[in-house]
Amino acid sequence: MADANPIRECRGDVGDALSGALPASSGPIVLRGLVAHWPVVAAARESMQAAVAYLHGFERADAPPVVATVAAPEAAGRVFYNDDLSGFNFRQEQIPLRTVLDTLLKYAGHASPPMIYVASTTLDTWLPGFRDHNDLFLAGRDPLASIWIGNRTRIAAHQDVPDNIACVVAGRRRVTLFPPDQLRNLYIGPLDFTPAGQAVSLVDFAAPDLARFPRFAEAMRHAQVAELGPGDAVLIPSMWWHHMEGLEPFNVLVNYWWRDAPDWMDTPMNVLMYALMTVRDLPPHERDAWKDVFRHYVFEADAETSAHVPEPARRLLSPLDEGRARDLRARLLKRINR
């Protein structure tokens, strides 16, 4: 892959930088040593075995199995589709977390191990008490904290709606980020049939096929890359494309997701799906008219948009709150289901 720009790094007091970075509009930032004080990081620096033993200490005896993504060595760690995108190159199994950790230890010395990957597993459910000793304080926010465990895996570039702080606990990660406006140059696959819930880039970052995906060269001119070790973290703003690669036989990451929006706000992805059904295939002149409607009421809406309507009569033109959103959701469901 062509050389990319380094992700901007925080040096000095990472706590101060984290506070300043949380309004993520300024872009991604690497926070070196943000969680270096965590006991689990100290265990990981000691050895893989010490890290596994530390995690074992928090496991719930009655915990449900985790979902493990498993693939043959030929997948080379890439969590992806099969050749014709009719299925995937992996299978998923429900396995006790303890078994996953011990199996990763078993294969650590193998030159070509099977791919093993446990994604987005809620910490408080599977490892209660872990956050009492290993946690971030994000003032004014109540994030979802998850753990990600695997060997040398490659997760295709994708977007997430929430802001994200990803903290490397064990192993090393290479993070490649692209701003949201690189959508066209990343050659995104199906929206409704995806390896892990989010639409992904079809480009193999380990061997980009520029004959098939020529605009990817332009995307790489906008890419930002960092390699993170135990204790390091990266702030990934909402909707930034990110490709995540585990570089060691044993990699653990803890991440925090949050949205600077009320909990009652729905995901914009639902709007996109509905727009595909109702707007995309209209005659061009009608589609252009709706583009102006969306621009007026959504993307360029301001105080002037509804200033000519008496305030008590504005209804949906007023700022939404939880009650109005609930009423609107009920109205939409009634229309959709009729």
PDB file of C-alpha atoms in Angstrom, residues 67-295:
ATOM      1  CA  VAL A  67     -19.498 -15.293  19.102  1.00  0.00           C
ATOM      2  CA  ALA A  68     -16.152 -16.259  17.580  1.00  0.00           C
ATOM      3  CA  THR A  69     -15.408 -15.607  13.924  1.00  0.00           C
ATOM      4  CA  VAL A  70     -13.213 -18.429  12.624  1.00  0.00           C
ATOM      5  CA  ALA A  71     -11.584 -18.953   9.220  1.00  0.00           C
ATOM      6  CA  ALA A  72      -9.018 -21.243   7.635  1.00  0.00           C
ATOM      7  CA  PRO A  73      -5.381 -20.116   7.454  1.00  0.00           C
ATOM      8  CA  GLU A  74      -5.917 -19.367   3.755  1.00  0.00           C
ATOM      9  CA  ALA A  75      -8.027 -16.348   4.726  1.00  0.00           C
ATOM     10  CA  ALA A  76      -4.805 -14.723   5.984  1.00  0.00           C
ATOM     11  CA  GLY A  77      -6.780 -13.057   8.753  1.00  0.00           C
ATOM     12  CA  ARG A  78      -9.104 -11.178   6.430  1.00  0.00           C
ATOM     13  CA  VAL A  79     -12.719 -11.092   7.656  1.00  0.00           C
ATOM     14  CA  PHE A  80     -14.455 -10.841   4.308  1.00  0.00           C
ATOM     15  CA  TYR A  81     -16.731 -12.274   1.642  1.00  0.00           C
ATOM     16  CA  ASN A  82     -16.219 -15.351  -0.505  1.00  0.00           C
ATOM     17  CA  ASP A  83     -15.083 -14.842  -4.106  1.00  0.00           C
ATOM     18  CA  ASP A  84     -18.463 -13.914  -5.605  1.00  0.00           C
ATOM     19  CA  LEU A  85     -19.857 -12.063  -2.547  1.00  0.00           C
ATOM     20  CA  SER A  86     -22.616 -14.648  -2.167  1.00  0.00           C
ATOM     21  CA  GLY A  87     -21.386 -15.541   1.322  1.00  0.00           C
ATOM     22  CA  PHE A  88     -18.439 -15.092   3.619  1.00  0.00           C
ATOM     23  CA  ASN A  89     -14.964 -16.587   4.005  1.00  0.00           C
ATOM     24  CA  PHE A  90     -15.544 -17.406   7.690  1.00  0.00           C
ATOM     25  CA  ARG A  91     -17.927 -19.197   9.976  1.00  0.00           C
ATOM     26  CA  GLN A  92     -19.201 -18.095  13.362  1.00  0.00           C
ATOM     27  CA  GLU A  93     -19.305 -20.324  16.433  1.00  0.00           C
ATOM     28  CA  GLN A  94     -20.587 -19.818  19.954  1.00  0.00           C
ATOM     29  CA  ILE A  95     -17.673 -20.633  22.254  1.00  0.00           C
ATOM     30  CA  PRO A  96     -16.913 -19.911  25.927  1.00  0.00           C
ATOM     31  CA  LEU A  97     -14.584 -16.931  26.240  1.00  0.00           C
ATOM     32  CA  ARG A  98     -12.138 -19.035  28.244  1.00  0.00           C
ATOM     33  CA  THR A  99     -11.872 -21.492  25.350  1.00  0.00           C
ATOM     34  CA  VAL A 100     -11.190 -18.678  22.881  1.00  0.00           C
ATOM     35  CA  LEU A 101      -8.381 -17.290  25.005  1.00  0.00           C
ATOM     36  CA  ASP A 102      -6.802 -20.685  25.553  1.00  0.00           C
ATOM     37  CA  THR A 103      -7.059 -21.549  21.863  1.00  0.00           C
ATOM     38  CA  LEU A 104      -5.276 -18.321  20.921  1.00  0.00           C
ATOM     39  CA  LEU A 105      -2.459 -19.347  23.287  1.00  0.00           C
ATOM     40  CA  LYS A 106      -2.364 -22.797  21.701  1.00  0.00           C
ATOM     41  CA  TYR A 107      -1.871 -21.394  18.192  1.00  0.00           C
ATOM     42  CA  ALA A 108       0.435 -18.512  19.144  1.00  0.00           C
ATOM     43  CA  GLY A 109       3.550 -20.255  17.876  1.00  0.00           C
ATOM     44  CA  HIS A 110       2.038 -21.599  14.638  1.00  0.00           C
ATOM     45  CA  ALA A 111       3.234 -20.104  11.363  1.00  0.00           C
ATOM     46  CA  SER A 112      -0.217 -20.391   9.727  1.00  0.00           C
ATOM     47  CA  PRO A 113      -2.904 -20.562  12.414  1.00  0.00           C
ATOM     48  CA  PRO A 114      -6.620 -20.380  11.731  1.00  0.00           C
ATOM     49  CA  MET A 115      -8.103 -16.935  12.114  1.00  0.00           C
ATOM     50  CA  ILE A 116      -9.841 -16.449  15.459  1.00  0.00           C
ATOM     51  CA  TYR A 117     -11.655 -13.203  16.187  1.00  0.00           C
ATOM     52  CA  VAL A 118     -14.107 -12.138  18.885  1.00  0.00           C
ATOM     53  CA  ALA A 119     -15.600  -8.743  18.083  1.00  0.00           C
ATOM     54  CA  SER A 120     -17.429  -6.124  20.163  1.00  0.00           C
ATOM     55  CA  THR A 121     -18.066  -8.145  23.312  1.00  0.00           C
ATOM     56  CA  THR A 122     -19.599  -6.115  26.127  1.00  0.00           C
ATOM     57  CA  LEU A 123     -17.122  -5.866  29.009  1.00  0.00           C
ATOM     58  CA  ASP A 124     -19.650  -5.601  31.805  1.00  0.00           C
ATOM     59  CA  THR A 125     -21.456  -8.737  30.618  1.00  0.00           C
ATOM     60  CA  TRP A 126     -18.518 -11.084  30.080  1.00  0.00           C
ATOM     61  CA  LEU A 127     -15.808  -9.596  32.306  1.00  0.00           C
ATOM     62  CA  PRO A 128     -17.603  -7.959  35.255  1.00  0.00           C
ATOM     63  CA  GLY A 129     -15.229  -6.046  37.483  1.00  0.00           C
ATOM     64  CA  PHE A 130     -12.678  -5.469  34.707  1.00  0.00           C
ATOM     65  CA  ARG A 131     -13.626  -1.808  34.426  1.00  0.00           C
ATOM     66  CA  ASP A 132     -13.117  -1.284  38.154  1.00  0.00           C
ATOM     67  CA  HIS A 133      -9.392  -1.504  37.408  1.00  0.00           C
ATOM     68  CA  ASN A 134      -9.159  -0.696  33.670  1.00  0.00           C
ATOM     69  CA  ASP A 135     -11.385   2.128  32.492  1.00  0.00           C
ATOM     70  CA  LEU A 136     -11.556   5.600  30.992  1.00  0.00           C
ATOM     71  CA  PHE A 137     -13.524   8.473  32.437  1.00  0.00           C
ATOM     72  CA  LEU A 138     -15.282  10.378  29.666  1.00  0.00           C
ATOM     73  CA  ALA A 139     -16.855  13.367  31.356  1.00  0.00           C
ATOM     74  CA  GLY A 140     -20.555  13.743  30.687  1.00  0.00           C
ATOM     75  CA  ARG A 141     -20.751  10.566  28.615  1.00  0.00           C
ATOM     76  CA  ASP A 142     -21.934   7.024  29.285  1.00  0.00           C
ATOM     77  CA  PRO A 143     -20.150   5.025  26.578  1.00  0.00           C
ATOM     78  CA  LEU A 144     -20.596   1.420  25.564  1.00  0.00           C
ATOM     79  CA  ALA A 145     -17.366  -0.382  26.501  1.00  0.00           C
ATOM     80  CA  SER A 146     -16.427  -3.486  24.518  1.00  0.00           C
ATOM     81  CA  ILE A 147     -13.484  -5.848  24.173  1.00  0.00           C
ATOM     82  CA  TRP A 148     -12.082  -7.250  20.902  1.00  0.00           C
ATOM     83  CA  ILE A 149      -9.822 -10.315  20.947  1.00  0.00           C
ATOM     84  CA  GLY A 150      -8.053 -12.182  18.161  1.00  0.00           C
ATOM     85  CA  ASN A 151      -4.876 -13.120  16.376  1.00  0.00           C
ATOM     86  CA  ARG A 152      -3.616 -11.558  13.133  1.00  0.00           C
ATOM     87  CA  THR A 153      -6.919 -10.305  11.764  1.00  0.00           C
ATOM     88  CA  ARG A 154      -7.738  -7.733   9.105  1.00  0.00           C
ATOM     89  CA  ILE A 155     -11.034  -5.877   9.391  1.00  0.00           C
ATOM     90  CA  ALA A 156     -12.069  -4.159   6.158  1.00  0.00           C
ATOM     91  CA  ALA A 157     -12.512  -0.397   6.133  1.00  0.00           C
ATOM     92  CA  HIS A 158     -15.963   0.576   7.414  1.00  0.00           C
ATOM     93  CA  GLN A 159     -17.784   3.423   9.162  1.00  0.00           C
ATOM     94  CA  ASP A 160     -19.480   3.588  12.555  1.00  0.00           C
ATOM     95  CA  VAL A 161     -22.058   6.191  13.571  1.00  0.00           C
ATOM     96  CA  PRO A 162     -20.728   6.697  17.140  1.00  0.00           C
ATOM     97  CA  ASP A 163     -17.470   8.362  18.050  1.00  0.00           C
ATOM     98  CA  ASN A 164     -14.926   5.805  19.202  1.00  0.00           C
ATOM     99  CA  ILE A 165     -11.838   5.610  21.380  1.00  0.00           C
ATOM    100  CA  ALA A 166     -10.002   2.350  20.690  1.00  0.00           C
ATOM    101  CA  CYS A 167      -7.386   1.341  23.288  1.00  0.00           C
ATOM    102  CA  VAL A 168      -4.776  -1.308  22.544  1.00  0.00           C
ATOM    103  CA  VAL A 169      -4.358  -3.614  25.532  1.00  0.00           C
ATOM    104  CA  ALA A 170      -2.219  -6.407  24.067  1.00  0.00           C
ATOM    105  CA  GLY A 171      -0.349  -6.873  20.809  1.00  0.00           C
ATOM    106  CA  ARG A 172      -0.053  -4.230  18.122  1.00  0.00           C
ATOM    107  CA  ARG A 173      -2.573  -2.713  15.718  1.00  0.00           C
ATOM    108  CA  ARG A 174      -2.195  -0.859  12.472  1.00  0.00           C
ATOM    109  CA  VAL A 175      -5.029   1.633  12.053  1.00  0.00           C
ATOM    110  CA  THR A 176      -5.751   3.183   8.650  1.00  0.00           C
ATOM    111  CA  LEU A 177      -8.312   5.997   8.597  1.00  0.00           C
ATOM    112  CA  PHE A 178     -10.021   7.914   5.815  1.00  0.00           C
ATOM    113  CA  PRO A 179     -12.269  10.988   6.098  1.00  0.00           C
ATOM    114  CA  PRO A 180     -15.966  10.443   5.337  1.00  0.00           C
ATOM    115  CA  ASP A 181     -15.693  12.092   1.917  1.00  0.00           C
ATOM    116  CA  GLN A 182     -13.626   9.172   0.596  1.00  0.00           C
ATOM    117  CA  LEU A 183     -16.743   7.004   0.249  1.00  0.00           C
ATOM    118  CA  ARG A 184     -16.571   7.000  -3.551  1.00  0.00           C
ATOM    119  CA  ASN A 185     -12.898   6.008  -3.623  1.00  0.00           C
ATOM    120  CA  LEU A 186     -13.163   3.068  -1.219  1.00  0.00           C
ATOM    121  CA  TYR A 187     -15.485   0.894  -3.334  1.00  0.00           C
ATOM    122  CA  ILE A 188     -17.993  -0.062  -0.666  1.00  0.00           C
ATOM    123  CA  GLY A 189     -19.792  -3.403  -0.948  1.00  0.00           C
ATOM    124  CA  PRO A 190     -23.437  -4.322  -0.262  1.00  0.00           C
ATOM    125  CA  LEU A 191     -25.269  -2.251   2.348  1.00  0.00           C
ATOM    126  CA  ASP A 192     -27.629  -5.018   3.443  1.00  0.00           C
ATOM    127  CA  PHE A 193     -25.340  -8.085   3.397  1.00  0.00           C
ATOM    128  CA  THR A 194     -22.189  -7.403   5.350  1.00  0.00           C
ATOM    129  CA  PRO A 195     -19.536  -9.399   7.228  1.00  0.00           C
ATOM    130  CA  ALA A 196     -20.208  -7.720  10.579  1.00  0.00           C
ATOM    131  CA  GLY A 197     -23.099  -5.285  10.325  1.00  0.00           C
ATOM    132  CA  GLN A 198     -21.440  -2.359   8.545  1.00  0.00           C
ATOM    133  CA  ALA A 199     -20.830  -1.999   4.826  1.00  0.00           C
ATOM    134  CA  VAL A 200     -17.141  -2.517   4.026  1.00  0.00           C
ATOM    135  CA  SER A 201     -14.586  -1.592   1.405  1.00  0.00           C
ATOM    136  CA  LEU A 202     -14.011  -4.353  -1.135  1.00  0.00           C
ATOM    137  CA  VAL A 203     -10.340  -3.385  -1.535  1.00  0.00           C
ATOM    138  CA  ASP A 204      -7.789  -5.776  -0.059  1.00  0.00           C
ATOM    139  CA  PHE A 205      -5.446  -3.367   1.700  1.00  0.00           C
ATOM    140  CA  ALA A 206      -2.665  -5.973   1.713  1.00  0.00           C
ATOM    141  CA  ALA A 207      -2.741  -6.185  -2.101  1.00  0.00           C
ATOM    142  CA  PRO A 208      -4.864  -3.410  -3.666  1.00  0.00           C
ATOM    143  CA  ASP A 209      -6.043  -4.255  -7.175  1.00  0.00           C
ATOM    144  CA  LEU A 210      -5.809  -0.817  -8.793  1.00  0.00           C
ATOM    145  CA  ALA A 211      -6.967  -2.167 -12.136  1.00  0.00           C
ATOM    146  CA  ARG A 212     -10.286  -3.101 -10.537  1.00  0.00           C
ATOM    147  CA  PHE A 213     -10.347  -0.258  -7.973  1.00  0.00           C
ATOM    148  CA  PRO A 214      -8.412   2.616  -9.586  1.00  0.00           C
ATOM    149  CA  ARG A 215      -9.807   5.380  -7.360  1.00  0.00           C
ATOM    150  CA  PHE A 216      -8.339   3.672  -4.291  1.00  0.00           C
ATOM    151  CA  ALA A 217      -5.043   5.385  -5.152  1.00  0.00           C
ATOM    152  CA  GLU A 218      -6.796   8.708  -4.529  1.00  0.00           C
ATOM    153  CA  ALA A 219      -8.219   7.412  -1.243  1.00  0.00           C
ATOM    154  CA  MET A 220      -4.708   6.543  -0.080  1.00  0.00           C
ATOM    155  CA  ARG A 221      -3.628  10.132  -0.657  1.00  0.00           C
ATOM    156  CA  HIS A 222      -6.109  11.060   2.087  1.00  0.00           C
ATOM    157  CA  ALA A 223      -5.362   8.101   4.383  1.00  0.00           C
ATOM    158  CA  GLN A 224      -3.990   8.521   7.899  1.00  0.00           C
ATOM    159  CA  VAL A 225      -2.112   5.626   9.480  1.00  0.00           C
ATOM    160  CA  ALA A 226      -0.711   4.764  12.895  1.00  0.00           C
ATOM    161  CA  GLU A 227       0.717   1.685  14.562  1.00  0.00           C
ATOM    162  CA  LEU A 228      -0.388   1.307  18.157  1.00  0.00           C
ATOM    163  CA  GLY A 229       1.176  -0.732  20.937  1.00  0.00           C
ATOM    164  CA  PRO A 230      -0.051  -1.714  24.399  1.00  0.00           C
ATOM    165  CA  GLY A 231      -1.318   1.353  26.244  1.00  0.00           C
ATOM    166  CA  ASP A 232      -1.866   3.464  23.121  1.00  0.00           C
ATOM    167  CA  ALA A 233      -5.267   4.639  21.909  1.00  0.00           C
ATOM    168  CA  VAL A 234      -6.808   6.350  18.916  1.00  0.00           C
ATOM    169  CA  LEU A 235      -9.834   8.614  18.715  1.00  0.00           C
ATOM    170  CA  ILE A 236     -11.873   7.691  15.607  1.00  0.00           C
ATOM    171  CA  PRO A 237     -14.535  10.324  14.940  1.00  0.00           C
ATOM    172  CA  SER A 238     -18.015   9.395  13.815  1.00  0.00           C
ATOM    173  CA  MET A 239     -18.243   8.234  10.187  1.00  0.00           C
ATOM    174  CA  TRP A 240     -14.486   8.112   9.586  1.00  0.00           C
ATOM    175  CA  TRP A 241     -13.601   5.008   7.593  1.00  0.00           C
ATOM    176  CA  HIS A 242     -11.259   2.718   9.531  1.00  0.00           C
ATOM    177  CA  HIS A 243      -9.325  -0.407   8.607  1.00  0.00           C
ATOM    178  CA  MET A 244      -8.029  -2.343  11.639  1.00  0.00           C
ATOM    179  CA  GLU A 245      -5.225  -4.891  11.476  1.00  0.00           C
ATOM    180  CA  GLY A 246      -3.900  -7.035  14.333  1.00  0.00           C
ATOM    181  CA  LEU A 247      -0.168  -7.538  13.942  1.00  0.00           C
ATOM    182  CA  GLU A 248       0.602 -10.111  16.646  1.00  0.00           C
ATOM    183  CA  PRO A 249      -0.493 -13.697  17.440  1.00  0.00           C
ATOM    184  CA  PHE A 250      -2.521 -12.267  20.341  1.00  0.00           C
ATOM    185  CA  ASN A 251      -4.263  -8.887  20.180  1.00  0.00           C
ATOM    186  CA  VAL A 252      -6.725  -7.329  22.609  1.00  0.00           C
ATOM    187  CA  LEU A 253      -8.455  -3.979  22.191  1.00  0.00           C
ATOM    188  CA  VAL A 254     -10.932  -2.194  24.447  1.00  0.00           C
ATOM    189  CA  ASN A 255     -13.080   0.473  22.876  1.00  0.00           C
ATOM    190  CA  TYR A 256     -15.630   3.061  23.973  1.00  0.00           C
ATOM    191  CA  TRP A 257     -18.490   4.165  21.731  1.00  0.00           C
ATOM    192  CA  TRP A 258     -20.700   7.177  22.352  1.00  0.00           C
ATOM    193  CA  ARG A 259     -22.852   9.640  20.447  1.00  0.00           C
ATOM    194  CA  ASP A 260     -23.106  13.339  21.170  1.00  0.00           C
ATOM    195  CA  ALA A 261     -26.811  13.099  20.419  1.00  0.00           C
ATOM    196  CA  PRO A 262     -29.827  12.152  22.526  1.00  0.00           C
ATOM    197  CA  ASP A 263     -30.485   8.436  22.995  1.00  0.00           C
ATOM    198  CA  TRP A 264     -33.908   8.805  21.354  1.00  0.00           C
ATOM    199  CA  MET A 265     -32.417   9.837  18.002  1.00  0.00           C
ATOM    200  CA  ASP A 266     -32.523   7.001  15.491  1.00  0.00           C
ATOM    201  CA  THR A 267     -29.546   6.006  13.333  1.00  0.00           C
ATOM    202  CA  PRO A 268     -29.310   7.894  10.030  1.00  0.00           C
ATOM    203  CA  MET A 269     -28.623   4.551   8.318  1.00  0.00           C
ATOM    204  CA  ASN A 270     -32.351   3.781   8.562  1.00  0.00           C
ATOM    205  CA  VAL A 271     -33.054   6.988   6.647  1.00  0.00           C
ATOM    206  CA  LEU A 272     -30.567   5.973   3.958  1.00  0.00           C
ATOM    207  CA  MET A 273     -32.209   2.568   3.560  1.00  0.00           C
ATOM    208  CA  TYR A 274     -35.655   4.146   3.280  1.00  0.00           C
ATOM    209  CA  ALA A 275     -34.361   6.751   0.816  1.00  0.00           C
ATOM    210  CA  LEU A 276     -32.998   3.967  -1.380  1.00  0.00           C
ATOM    211  CA  MET A 277     -36.504   2.549  -1.501  1.00  0.00           C
ATOM    212  CA  THR A 278     -38.372   5.817  -2.010  1.00  0.00           C
ATOM    213  CA  VAL A 279     -36.063   8.367  -3.677  1.00  0.00           C
ATOM    214  CA  ARG A 280     -33.120   6.839  -5.549  1.00  0.00           C
ATOM    215  CA  ASP A 281     -35.089   5.325  -8.454  1.00  0.00           C
ATOM    216  CA  LEU A 282     -37.417   8.250  -9.092  1.00  0.00           C
ATOM    217  CA  PRO A 283     -37.238   9.985 -12.480  1.00  0.00           C
ATOM    218  CA  PRO A 284     -34.257  12.342 -12.458  1.00  0.00           C
ATOM    219  CA  HIS A 285     -36.320  15.538 -12.349  1.00  0.00           C
ATOM    220  CA  GLU A 286     -38.263  14.256  -9.313  1.00  0.00           C
ATOM    221  CA  ARG A 287     -35.099  13.134  -7.577  1.00  0.00           C
ATOM    222  CA  ASP A 288     -33.594  16.593  -8.096  1.00  0.00           C
ATOM    223  CA  ALA A 289     -36.690  18.142  -6.530  1.00  0.00           C
ATOM    224  CA  TRP A 290     -36.328  15.932  -3.459  1.00  0.00           C
ATOM    225  CA  LYS A 291     -32.645  16.845  -3.252  1.00  0.00           C
ATOM    226  CA  ASP A 292     -33.742  20.468  -2.799  1.00  0.00           C
ATOM    227  CA  VAL A 293     -36.337  19.440  -0.207  1.00  0.00           C
ATOM    228  CA  PHE A 294     -33.754  17.549   1.854  1.00  0.00           C
ATOM    229  CA  ARG A 295     -31.291  20.389   1.519  1.00  0.00           C
TER     230      ARG A 295
END
